[in-house]
Short mmCIF file of C-alpha atoms in Angstrom, two decimals:
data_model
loop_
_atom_site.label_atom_id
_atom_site.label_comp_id
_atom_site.label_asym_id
_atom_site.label_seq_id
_atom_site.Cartn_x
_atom_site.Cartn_y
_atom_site.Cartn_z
CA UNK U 1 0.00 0.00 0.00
CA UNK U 2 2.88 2.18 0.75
CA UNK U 3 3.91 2.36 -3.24
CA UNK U 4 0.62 3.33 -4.15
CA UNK U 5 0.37 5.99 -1.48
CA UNK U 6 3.10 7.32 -3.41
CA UNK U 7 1.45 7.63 -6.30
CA UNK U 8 -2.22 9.14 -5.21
CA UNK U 9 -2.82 11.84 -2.63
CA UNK U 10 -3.49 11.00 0.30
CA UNK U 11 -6.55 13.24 0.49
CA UNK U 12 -8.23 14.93 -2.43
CA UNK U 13 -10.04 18.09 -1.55
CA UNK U 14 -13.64 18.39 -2.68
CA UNK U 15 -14.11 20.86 -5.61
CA UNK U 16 -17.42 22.60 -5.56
CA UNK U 17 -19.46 22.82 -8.83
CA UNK U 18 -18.53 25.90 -10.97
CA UNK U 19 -21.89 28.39 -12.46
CA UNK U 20 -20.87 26.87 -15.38
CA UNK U 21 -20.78 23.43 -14.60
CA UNK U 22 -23.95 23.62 -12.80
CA UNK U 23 -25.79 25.26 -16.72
CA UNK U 24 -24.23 22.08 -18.04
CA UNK U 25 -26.25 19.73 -15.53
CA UNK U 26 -29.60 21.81 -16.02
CA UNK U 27 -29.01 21.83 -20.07
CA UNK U 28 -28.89 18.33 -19.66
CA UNK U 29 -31.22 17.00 -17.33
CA UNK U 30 -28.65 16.10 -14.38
CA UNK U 31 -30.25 18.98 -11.84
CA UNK U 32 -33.32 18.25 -9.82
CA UNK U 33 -34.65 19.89 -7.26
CA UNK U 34 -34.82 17.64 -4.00
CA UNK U 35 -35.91 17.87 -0.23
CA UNK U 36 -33.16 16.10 1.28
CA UNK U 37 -29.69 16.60 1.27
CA UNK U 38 -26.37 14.94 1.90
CA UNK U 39 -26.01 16.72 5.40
CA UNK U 40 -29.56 16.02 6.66
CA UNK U 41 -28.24 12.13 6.51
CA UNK U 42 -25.61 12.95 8.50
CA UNK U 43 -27.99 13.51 11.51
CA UNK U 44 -28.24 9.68 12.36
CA UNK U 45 -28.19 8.82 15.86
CA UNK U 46 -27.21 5.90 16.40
CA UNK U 47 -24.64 2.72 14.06
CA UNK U 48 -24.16 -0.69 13.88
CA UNK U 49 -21.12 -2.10 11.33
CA UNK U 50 -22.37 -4.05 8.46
CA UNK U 51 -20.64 -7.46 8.05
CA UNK U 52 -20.89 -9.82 4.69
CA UNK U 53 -21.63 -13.20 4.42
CA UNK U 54 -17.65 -14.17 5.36
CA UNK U 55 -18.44 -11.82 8.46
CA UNK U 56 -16.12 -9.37 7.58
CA UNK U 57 -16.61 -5.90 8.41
CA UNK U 58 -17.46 -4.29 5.07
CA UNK U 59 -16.23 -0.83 6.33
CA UNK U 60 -19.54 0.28 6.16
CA UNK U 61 -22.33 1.16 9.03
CA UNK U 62 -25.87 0.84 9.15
CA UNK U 63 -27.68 4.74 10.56
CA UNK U 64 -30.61 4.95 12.68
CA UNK U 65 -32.82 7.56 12.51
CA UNK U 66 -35.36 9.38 15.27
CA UNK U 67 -38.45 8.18 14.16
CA UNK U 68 -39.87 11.85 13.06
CA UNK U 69 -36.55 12.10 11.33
CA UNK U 70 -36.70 8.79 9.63
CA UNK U 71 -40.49 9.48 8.30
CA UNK U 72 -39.32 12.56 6.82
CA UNK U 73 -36.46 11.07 5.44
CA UNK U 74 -37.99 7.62 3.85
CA UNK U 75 -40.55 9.64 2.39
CA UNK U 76 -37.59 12.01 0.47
CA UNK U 77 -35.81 9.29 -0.70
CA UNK U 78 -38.36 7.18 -2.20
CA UNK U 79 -39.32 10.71 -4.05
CA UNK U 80 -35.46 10.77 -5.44
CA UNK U 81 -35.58 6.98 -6.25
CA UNK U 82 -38.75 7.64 -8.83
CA UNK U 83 -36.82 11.10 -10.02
CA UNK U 84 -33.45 8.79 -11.08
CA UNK U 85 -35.33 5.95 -12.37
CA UNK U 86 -38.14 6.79 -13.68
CA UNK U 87 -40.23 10.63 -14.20
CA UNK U 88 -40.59 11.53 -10.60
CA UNK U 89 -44.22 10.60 -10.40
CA UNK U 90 -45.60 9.72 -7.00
CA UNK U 91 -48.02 6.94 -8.12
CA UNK U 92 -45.52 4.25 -7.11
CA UNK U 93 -43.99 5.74 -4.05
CA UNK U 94 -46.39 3.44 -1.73
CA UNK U 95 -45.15 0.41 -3.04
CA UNK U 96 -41.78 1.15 -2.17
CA UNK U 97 -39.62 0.68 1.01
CA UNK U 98 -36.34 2.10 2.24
CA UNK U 99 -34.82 -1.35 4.01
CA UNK U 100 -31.56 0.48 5.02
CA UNK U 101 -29.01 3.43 4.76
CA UNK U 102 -25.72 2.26 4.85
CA UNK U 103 -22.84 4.87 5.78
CA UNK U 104 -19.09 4.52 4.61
CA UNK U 105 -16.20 5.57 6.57
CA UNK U 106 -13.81 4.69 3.80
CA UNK U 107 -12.69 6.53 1.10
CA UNK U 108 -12.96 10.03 0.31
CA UNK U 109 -16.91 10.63 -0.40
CA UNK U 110 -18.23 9.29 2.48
CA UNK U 111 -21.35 8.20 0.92
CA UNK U 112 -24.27 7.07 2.27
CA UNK U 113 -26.19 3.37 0.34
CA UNK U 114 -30.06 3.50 0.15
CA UNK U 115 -31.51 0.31 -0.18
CA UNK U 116 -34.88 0.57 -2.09
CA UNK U 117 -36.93 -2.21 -2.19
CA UNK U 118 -40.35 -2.81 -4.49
CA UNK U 119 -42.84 -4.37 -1.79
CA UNK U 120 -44.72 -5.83 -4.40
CA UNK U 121 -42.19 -7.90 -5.67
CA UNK U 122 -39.43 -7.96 -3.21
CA UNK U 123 -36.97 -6.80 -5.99
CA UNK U 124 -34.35 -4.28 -4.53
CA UNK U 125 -31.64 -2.03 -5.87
CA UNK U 126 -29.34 0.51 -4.26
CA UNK U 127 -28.98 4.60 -5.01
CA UNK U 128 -26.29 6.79 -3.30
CA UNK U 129 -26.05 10.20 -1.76
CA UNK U 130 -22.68 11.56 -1.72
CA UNK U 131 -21.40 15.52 -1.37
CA UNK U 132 -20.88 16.97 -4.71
CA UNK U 133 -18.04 17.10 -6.19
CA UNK U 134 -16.78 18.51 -9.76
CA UNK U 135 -13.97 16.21 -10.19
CA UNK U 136 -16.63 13.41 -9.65
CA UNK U 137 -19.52 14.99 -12.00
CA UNK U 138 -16.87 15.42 -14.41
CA UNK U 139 -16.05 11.39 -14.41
CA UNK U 140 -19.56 10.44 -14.46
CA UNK U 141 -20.42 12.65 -17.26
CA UNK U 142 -16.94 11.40 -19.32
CA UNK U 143 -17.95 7.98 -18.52
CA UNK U 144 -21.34 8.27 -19.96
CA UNK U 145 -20.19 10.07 -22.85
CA UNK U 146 -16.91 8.22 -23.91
CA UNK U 147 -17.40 4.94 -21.92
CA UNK U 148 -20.02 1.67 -23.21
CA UNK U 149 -22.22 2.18 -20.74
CA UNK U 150 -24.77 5.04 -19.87
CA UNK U 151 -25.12 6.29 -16.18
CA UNK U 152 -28.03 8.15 -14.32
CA UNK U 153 -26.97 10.71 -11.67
CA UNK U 154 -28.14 13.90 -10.13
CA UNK U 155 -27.00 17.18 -8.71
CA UNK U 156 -28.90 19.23 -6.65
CA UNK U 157 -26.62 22.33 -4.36
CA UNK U 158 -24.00 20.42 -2.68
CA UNK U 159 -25.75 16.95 -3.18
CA UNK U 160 -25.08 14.14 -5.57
CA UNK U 161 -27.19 10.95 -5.89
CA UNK U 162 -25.53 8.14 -8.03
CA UNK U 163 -27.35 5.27 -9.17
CA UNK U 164 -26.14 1.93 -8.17
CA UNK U 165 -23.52 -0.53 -10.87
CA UNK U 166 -23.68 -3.83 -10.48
CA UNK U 167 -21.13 -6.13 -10.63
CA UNK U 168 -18.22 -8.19 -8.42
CA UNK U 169 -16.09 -5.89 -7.11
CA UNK U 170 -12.93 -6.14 -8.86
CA UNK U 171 -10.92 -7.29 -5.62
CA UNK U 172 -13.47 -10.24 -4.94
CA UNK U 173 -13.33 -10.98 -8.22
CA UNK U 174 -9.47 -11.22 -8.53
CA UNK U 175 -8.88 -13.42 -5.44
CA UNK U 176 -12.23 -15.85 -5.51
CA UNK U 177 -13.56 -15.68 -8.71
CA UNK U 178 -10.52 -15.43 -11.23
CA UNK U 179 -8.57 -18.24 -10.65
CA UNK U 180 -11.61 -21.05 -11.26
CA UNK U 181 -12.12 -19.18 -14.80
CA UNK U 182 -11.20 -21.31 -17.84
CA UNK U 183 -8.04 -20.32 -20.27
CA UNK U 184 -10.64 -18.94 -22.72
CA UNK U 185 -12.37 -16.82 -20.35
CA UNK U 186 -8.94 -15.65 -18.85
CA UNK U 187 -8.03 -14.40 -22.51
CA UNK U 188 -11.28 -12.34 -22.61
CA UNK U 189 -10.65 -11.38 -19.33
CA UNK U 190 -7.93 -9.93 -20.63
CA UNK U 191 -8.85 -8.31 -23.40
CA UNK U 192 -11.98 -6.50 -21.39
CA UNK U 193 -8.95 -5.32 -18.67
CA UNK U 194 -6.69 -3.70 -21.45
CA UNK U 195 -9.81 -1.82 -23.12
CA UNK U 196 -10.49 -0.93 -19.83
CA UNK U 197 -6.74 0.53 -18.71
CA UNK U 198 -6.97 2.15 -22.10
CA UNK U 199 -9.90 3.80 -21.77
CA UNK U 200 -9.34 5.12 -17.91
CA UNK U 201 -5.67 6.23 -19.02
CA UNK U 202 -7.19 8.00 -22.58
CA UNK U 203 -9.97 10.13 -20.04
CA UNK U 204 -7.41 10.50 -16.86
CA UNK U 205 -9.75 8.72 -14.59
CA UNK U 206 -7.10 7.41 -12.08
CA UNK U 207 -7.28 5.52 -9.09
CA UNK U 208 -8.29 2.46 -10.67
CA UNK U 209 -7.56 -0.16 -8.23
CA UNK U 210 -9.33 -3.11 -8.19
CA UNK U 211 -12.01 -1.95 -5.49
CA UNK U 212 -13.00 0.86 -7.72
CA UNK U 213 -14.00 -1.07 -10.57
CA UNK U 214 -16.41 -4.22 -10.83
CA UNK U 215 -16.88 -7.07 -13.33
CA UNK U 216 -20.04 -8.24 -14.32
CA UNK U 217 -20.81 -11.58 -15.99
CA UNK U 218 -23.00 -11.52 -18.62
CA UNK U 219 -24.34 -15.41 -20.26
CA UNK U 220 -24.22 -15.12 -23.78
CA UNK U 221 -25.64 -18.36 -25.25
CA UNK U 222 -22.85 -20.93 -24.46
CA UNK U 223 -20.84 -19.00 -22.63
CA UNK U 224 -19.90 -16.30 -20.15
CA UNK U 225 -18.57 -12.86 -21.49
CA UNK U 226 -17.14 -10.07 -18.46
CA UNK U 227 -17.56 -6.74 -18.77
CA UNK U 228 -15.63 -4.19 -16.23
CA UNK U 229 -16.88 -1.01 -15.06
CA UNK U 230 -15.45 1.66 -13.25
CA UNK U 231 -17.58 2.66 -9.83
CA UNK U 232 -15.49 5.41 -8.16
CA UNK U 233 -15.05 8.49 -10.36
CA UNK U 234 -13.35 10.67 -7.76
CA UNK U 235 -10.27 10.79 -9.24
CA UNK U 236 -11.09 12.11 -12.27
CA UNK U 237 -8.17 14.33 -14.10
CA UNK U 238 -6.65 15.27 -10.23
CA UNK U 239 -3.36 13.43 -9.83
CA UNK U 240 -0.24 14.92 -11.72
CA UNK U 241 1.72 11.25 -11.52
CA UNK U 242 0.66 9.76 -15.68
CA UNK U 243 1.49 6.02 -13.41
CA UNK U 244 -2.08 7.38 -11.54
CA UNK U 245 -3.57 6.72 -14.53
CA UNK U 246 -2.30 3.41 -15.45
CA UNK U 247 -4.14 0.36 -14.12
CA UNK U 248 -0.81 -1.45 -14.46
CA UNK U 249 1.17 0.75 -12.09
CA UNK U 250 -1.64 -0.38 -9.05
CA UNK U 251 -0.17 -3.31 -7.08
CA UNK U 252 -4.06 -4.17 -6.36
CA UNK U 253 -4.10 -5.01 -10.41
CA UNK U 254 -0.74 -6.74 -10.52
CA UNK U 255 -2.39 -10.12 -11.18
CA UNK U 256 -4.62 -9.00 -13.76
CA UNK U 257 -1.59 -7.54 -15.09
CA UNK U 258 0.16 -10.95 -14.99
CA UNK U 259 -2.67 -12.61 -16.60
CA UNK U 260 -2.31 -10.00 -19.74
CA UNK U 261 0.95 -10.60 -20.14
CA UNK U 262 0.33 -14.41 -19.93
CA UNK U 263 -3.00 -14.23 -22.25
CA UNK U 264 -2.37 -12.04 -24.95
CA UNK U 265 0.32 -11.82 -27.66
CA UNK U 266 1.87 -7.74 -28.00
CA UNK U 267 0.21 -7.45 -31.22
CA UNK U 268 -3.44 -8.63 -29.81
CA UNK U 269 -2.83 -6.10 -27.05
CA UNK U 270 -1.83 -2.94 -29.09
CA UNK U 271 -5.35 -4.48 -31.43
CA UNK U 272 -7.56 -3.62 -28.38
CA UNK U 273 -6.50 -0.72 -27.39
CA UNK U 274 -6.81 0.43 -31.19
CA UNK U 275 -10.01 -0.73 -30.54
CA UNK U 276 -10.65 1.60 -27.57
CA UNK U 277 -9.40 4.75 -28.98
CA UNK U 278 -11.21 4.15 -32.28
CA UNK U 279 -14.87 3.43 -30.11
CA UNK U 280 -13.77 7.10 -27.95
CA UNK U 281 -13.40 8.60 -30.90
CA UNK U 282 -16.46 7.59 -32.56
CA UNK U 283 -17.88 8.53 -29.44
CA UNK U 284 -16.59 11.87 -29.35
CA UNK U 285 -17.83 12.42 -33.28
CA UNK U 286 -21.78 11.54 -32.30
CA UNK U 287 -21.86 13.76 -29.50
CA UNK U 288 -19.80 16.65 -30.38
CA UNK U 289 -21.79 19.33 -28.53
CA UNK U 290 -21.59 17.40 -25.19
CA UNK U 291 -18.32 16.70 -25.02
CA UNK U 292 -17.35 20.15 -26.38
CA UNK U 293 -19.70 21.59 -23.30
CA UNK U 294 -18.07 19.69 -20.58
CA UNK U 295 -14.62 19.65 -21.81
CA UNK U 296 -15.82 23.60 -22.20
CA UNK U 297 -16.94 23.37 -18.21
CA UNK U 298 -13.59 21.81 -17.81
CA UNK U 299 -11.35 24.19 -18.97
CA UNK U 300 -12.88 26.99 -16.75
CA UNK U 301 -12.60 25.32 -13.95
CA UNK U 302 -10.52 24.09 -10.94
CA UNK U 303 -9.86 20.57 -10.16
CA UNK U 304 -6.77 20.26 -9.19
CA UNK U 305 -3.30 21.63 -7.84
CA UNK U 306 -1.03 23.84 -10.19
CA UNK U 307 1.88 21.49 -9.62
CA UNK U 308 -0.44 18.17 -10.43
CA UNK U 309 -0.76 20.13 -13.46
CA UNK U 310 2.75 20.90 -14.39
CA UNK U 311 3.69 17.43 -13.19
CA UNK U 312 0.89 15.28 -15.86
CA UNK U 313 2.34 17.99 -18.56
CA UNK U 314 5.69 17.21 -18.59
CA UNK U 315 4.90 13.59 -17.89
CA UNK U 316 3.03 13.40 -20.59
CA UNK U 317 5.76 15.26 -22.73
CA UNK U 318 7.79 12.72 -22.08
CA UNK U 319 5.37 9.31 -22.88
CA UNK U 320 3.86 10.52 -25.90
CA UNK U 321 6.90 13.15 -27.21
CA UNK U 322 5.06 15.66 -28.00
CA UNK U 323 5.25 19.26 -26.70
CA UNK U 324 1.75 20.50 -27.13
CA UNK U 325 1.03 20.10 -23.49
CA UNK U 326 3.44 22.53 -22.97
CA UNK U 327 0.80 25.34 -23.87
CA UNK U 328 -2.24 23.58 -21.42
CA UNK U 329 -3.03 25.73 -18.25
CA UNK U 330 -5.15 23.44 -16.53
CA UNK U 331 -6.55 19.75 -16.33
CA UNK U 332 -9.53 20.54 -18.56
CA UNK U 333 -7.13 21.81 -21.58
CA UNK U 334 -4.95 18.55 -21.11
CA UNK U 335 -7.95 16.58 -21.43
CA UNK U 336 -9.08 18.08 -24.19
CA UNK U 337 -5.27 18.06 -25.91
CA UNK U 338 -5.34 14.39 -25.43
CA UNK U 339 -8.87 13.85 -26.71
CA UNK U 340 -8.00 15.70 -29.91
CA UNK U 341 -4.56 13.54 -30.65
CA UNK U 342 -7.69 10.45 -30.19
CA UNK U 343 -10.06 11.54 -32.87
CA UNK U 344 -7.40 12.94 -35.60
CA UNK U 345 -5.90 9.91 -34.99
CA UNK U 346 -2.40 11.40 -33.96
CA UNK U 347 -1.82 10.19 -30.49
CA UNK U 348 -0.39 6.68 -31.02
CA UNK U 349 0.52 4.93 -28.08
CA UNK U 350 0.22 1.79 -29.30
CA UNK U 351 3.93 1.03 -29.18
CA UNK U 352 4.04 1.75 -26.05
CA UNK U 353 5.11 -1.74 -23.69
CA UNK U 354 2.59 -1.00 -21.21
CA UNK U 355 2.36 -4.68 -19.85
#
C-alpha cells in the first residue's frame, strides 16, 4: 500500500461545482430539485457495522434515525428513487420501502447506500447520496459520454445521488472468482482489462484499483462474457503522476496484469486498445456538442493543484513526445489536448510496452 500511497494523494479536496458546470447539468437534465440533502443524513443517531456473508466488516455502518426524522427522510428518498429511475411521479412511491441506509467511513466521499426495495415484488436495488463534487460529476459525465455504458446521476446544491452498478467488485473478483475461470475466459478477461486501462488512461480517470471497478458476468448463449466497469469516479483528471492513470502501475491489479501478459500476444494487445481509442473517438464524433460543453466546463474550472498540473504535462511530454502540453493551463485543456490527438488519430501509443 505504501507504493501506491506514493502515487495518489493521500486526500483529495472536494471541488465545488462551478456556475458553469452547474448550466451544463440543467441543459442536460442532471439537476433536480430535492428535499433532502447529503447533510440532513448525516444527523443519524445511532450505528451498527455491516458485516458480509464471510463476516467481515465491510467498512460500512448501518444509521438509525429518530423516528420523526426517519419518516421525513424515507418519504424524500423514495421521491429521489422515482426522479433517477423513472419521471418523478408519486403513483408508485407506496409500493416502495427504504430497508436500510448504509454509511461509509472509507474513502474520500463518504457516501451514504439507500436500499430501495419494491414491496410488491421484493426486488431491490441501491442509489447513493454523496457531497458533490466537480472532479466526480466530471467522471460520471466522461464515462457516460466516452465509456459503453450510460449512467443516471443527479446534482442538486451540494448533493449528488448516483445510481447503483452492479457487478463483483474487482478485488473479490481477482482473489475468488478469477482463478476457477477457464483459459478462454482468462483471454477475454484480458482483453476487457486492457480496453479498460486504455480507456481510464485515454480520459485520466485514475485511481483504478481493483475496489473501484467491478466485473459483471454476462451469459451469452454458451458461454460467459465479463464486462468491467469503473464505480469510483473521484479521481477524475486530479493526480499529476501519468502512473495514476495506469491500471498497471496499481499493485491491487498486478495479477490481472500478470494474466495480460500471460494471455495475450503484443500485437493482440496494441489491437484492443486500437479498438478503444477508435470506439472514444467515434464517441466523441456523435456527441460533439456534449463533449465540447463539458470539456468547455472543464477548462474553466478548478480541479486540481497547479503542480499536479505541471507534473501530468511534462509527464506526458515525455510518454507521448510531443510538446503541445506545454501550452495547457489546466486539467480541462490537457484533457481536451489528449482527446483531440484520439479523434485525428495522432496520439499513437500503441507502441508503447505497457504490460
Amino acid at each position: 500500500m505504501a507504493e501506491n500511497q506514493k502515487l495518489i494523494s493521500k486526500k483529495k479536496p472536494t471541488f465545488p461545482i462551478s456556475k458553469l458546470l452547474a448550466a451544463f447539468l440543467k441543459k442536460h437534465n442532471r439537476s433536480s430539485k430535492i428535499s433532502i440533502l447529503y447533510n440532513d443524513l448525516l444527523r443519524f443517531q445511532g450505528s451498527v457495522s455491516v458485516f458480509d456473508k464471510n463476516d467481515e466488516d465491510t467498512l460500512w455502518v448501518r444509521t438509525f434515525y429518530s423516528e420523526w426524522d426517519r419518516e421525513e427522510i424515507d418519504r424524500s428518498l423514495k421521491k429521489i428513487y422515482t426522479i433517477l429511475h423513472s419521471d418523478g411521479n408519486d403513483n408508485t412511491i407506496p409500493f416502495l420501502n427504504i430497508d436500510a441506509i448504509d454509511f461509509c467511513t472509507f474513502g474520500n466521499s463518504k457516501p451514504f447506500r439507500i436500499k430501495v426495495r419494491n414491496i410488491l415484488n421484493d426486488n431491490f436495488t441501491y442509489f447513493y447520496v454523496k457531497q458533490a463534487d466537480a472532479s466526480r460529476v466530471y467522471g460520471l459525465e466522461l464515462e457516460h459520454i466516452l465509456s459503453p455504458y450510460t449512467i443516471n446521476y443527479l446534482v442538486y446544491k451540494d448533493t449528488l445521488i448516483e445510481e447503483h452498478i452492479s457487478g463483483i467488485p474487482g478485488d473479490d473478483f481477482i482473489e475468488n472468482i478469477l482463478p476457477t475461470c477457464s483459459r478462454s475466459e482468462k483471454a477475454q478477461i484480458a482483453k476487457e482489462f486492457v480496453k479498460f486501462k486504455e480507456r481510464c488512461f485515454i480520459r485520466l480517470l485514475g485511481d483504478m484499483r481493483s475496489y473501484n471497478y467491478v466485473i459483471t458476468p454476462i451469459h451469452d448463449f454458451d458461454k460467459i462474457v465479463y464486462k468491467i466497469r469503473a464505480i469510483d469516479f473521484d479521481q477524475q483528471s486530479f493526480e499529476g503522476n501519468l502512473k495514476v492513470y495506469n491500471l498497471q502501475f496499481l499493485k491491487e491489479n498486478q495479477k490481472m496484469v500478470e494474466m495480460v501478459s500471460k494471455r495475450l500476444e503484443n500485437s493482440s494487445i496494441n489491437q484492443y486498445k486500437i479498438e478503444e481509442r477508435s470506439y472514444i473517438a467515434k464517441r466523441m464524433i456523435s456527441s460533439p456538442d456534449r463533449i465540447q460543453h463539458i470539456i468547455r466546463c472543464m477548462k474553466h474550472d478548478s480541479i486540481s493543484f497547479p503542480k499536479h498540473i505541471e507534473r501530468l504535462k511534462q509527464d506526458l511530454i515525455d510518454y507521448v513526445g510531443d510538446v503541445e502540453f506545454k501550452k495547457c493551463n489546466n486539467m480541462g485543456e490537457v484533457l481536451e489536448t489528449i482527446l483531440i490527438f484520439v479523434k485525428r488519430n495522432y496520439l499513437d501509443i500503441s507502441s508503447k510496452e505497457l504490460f
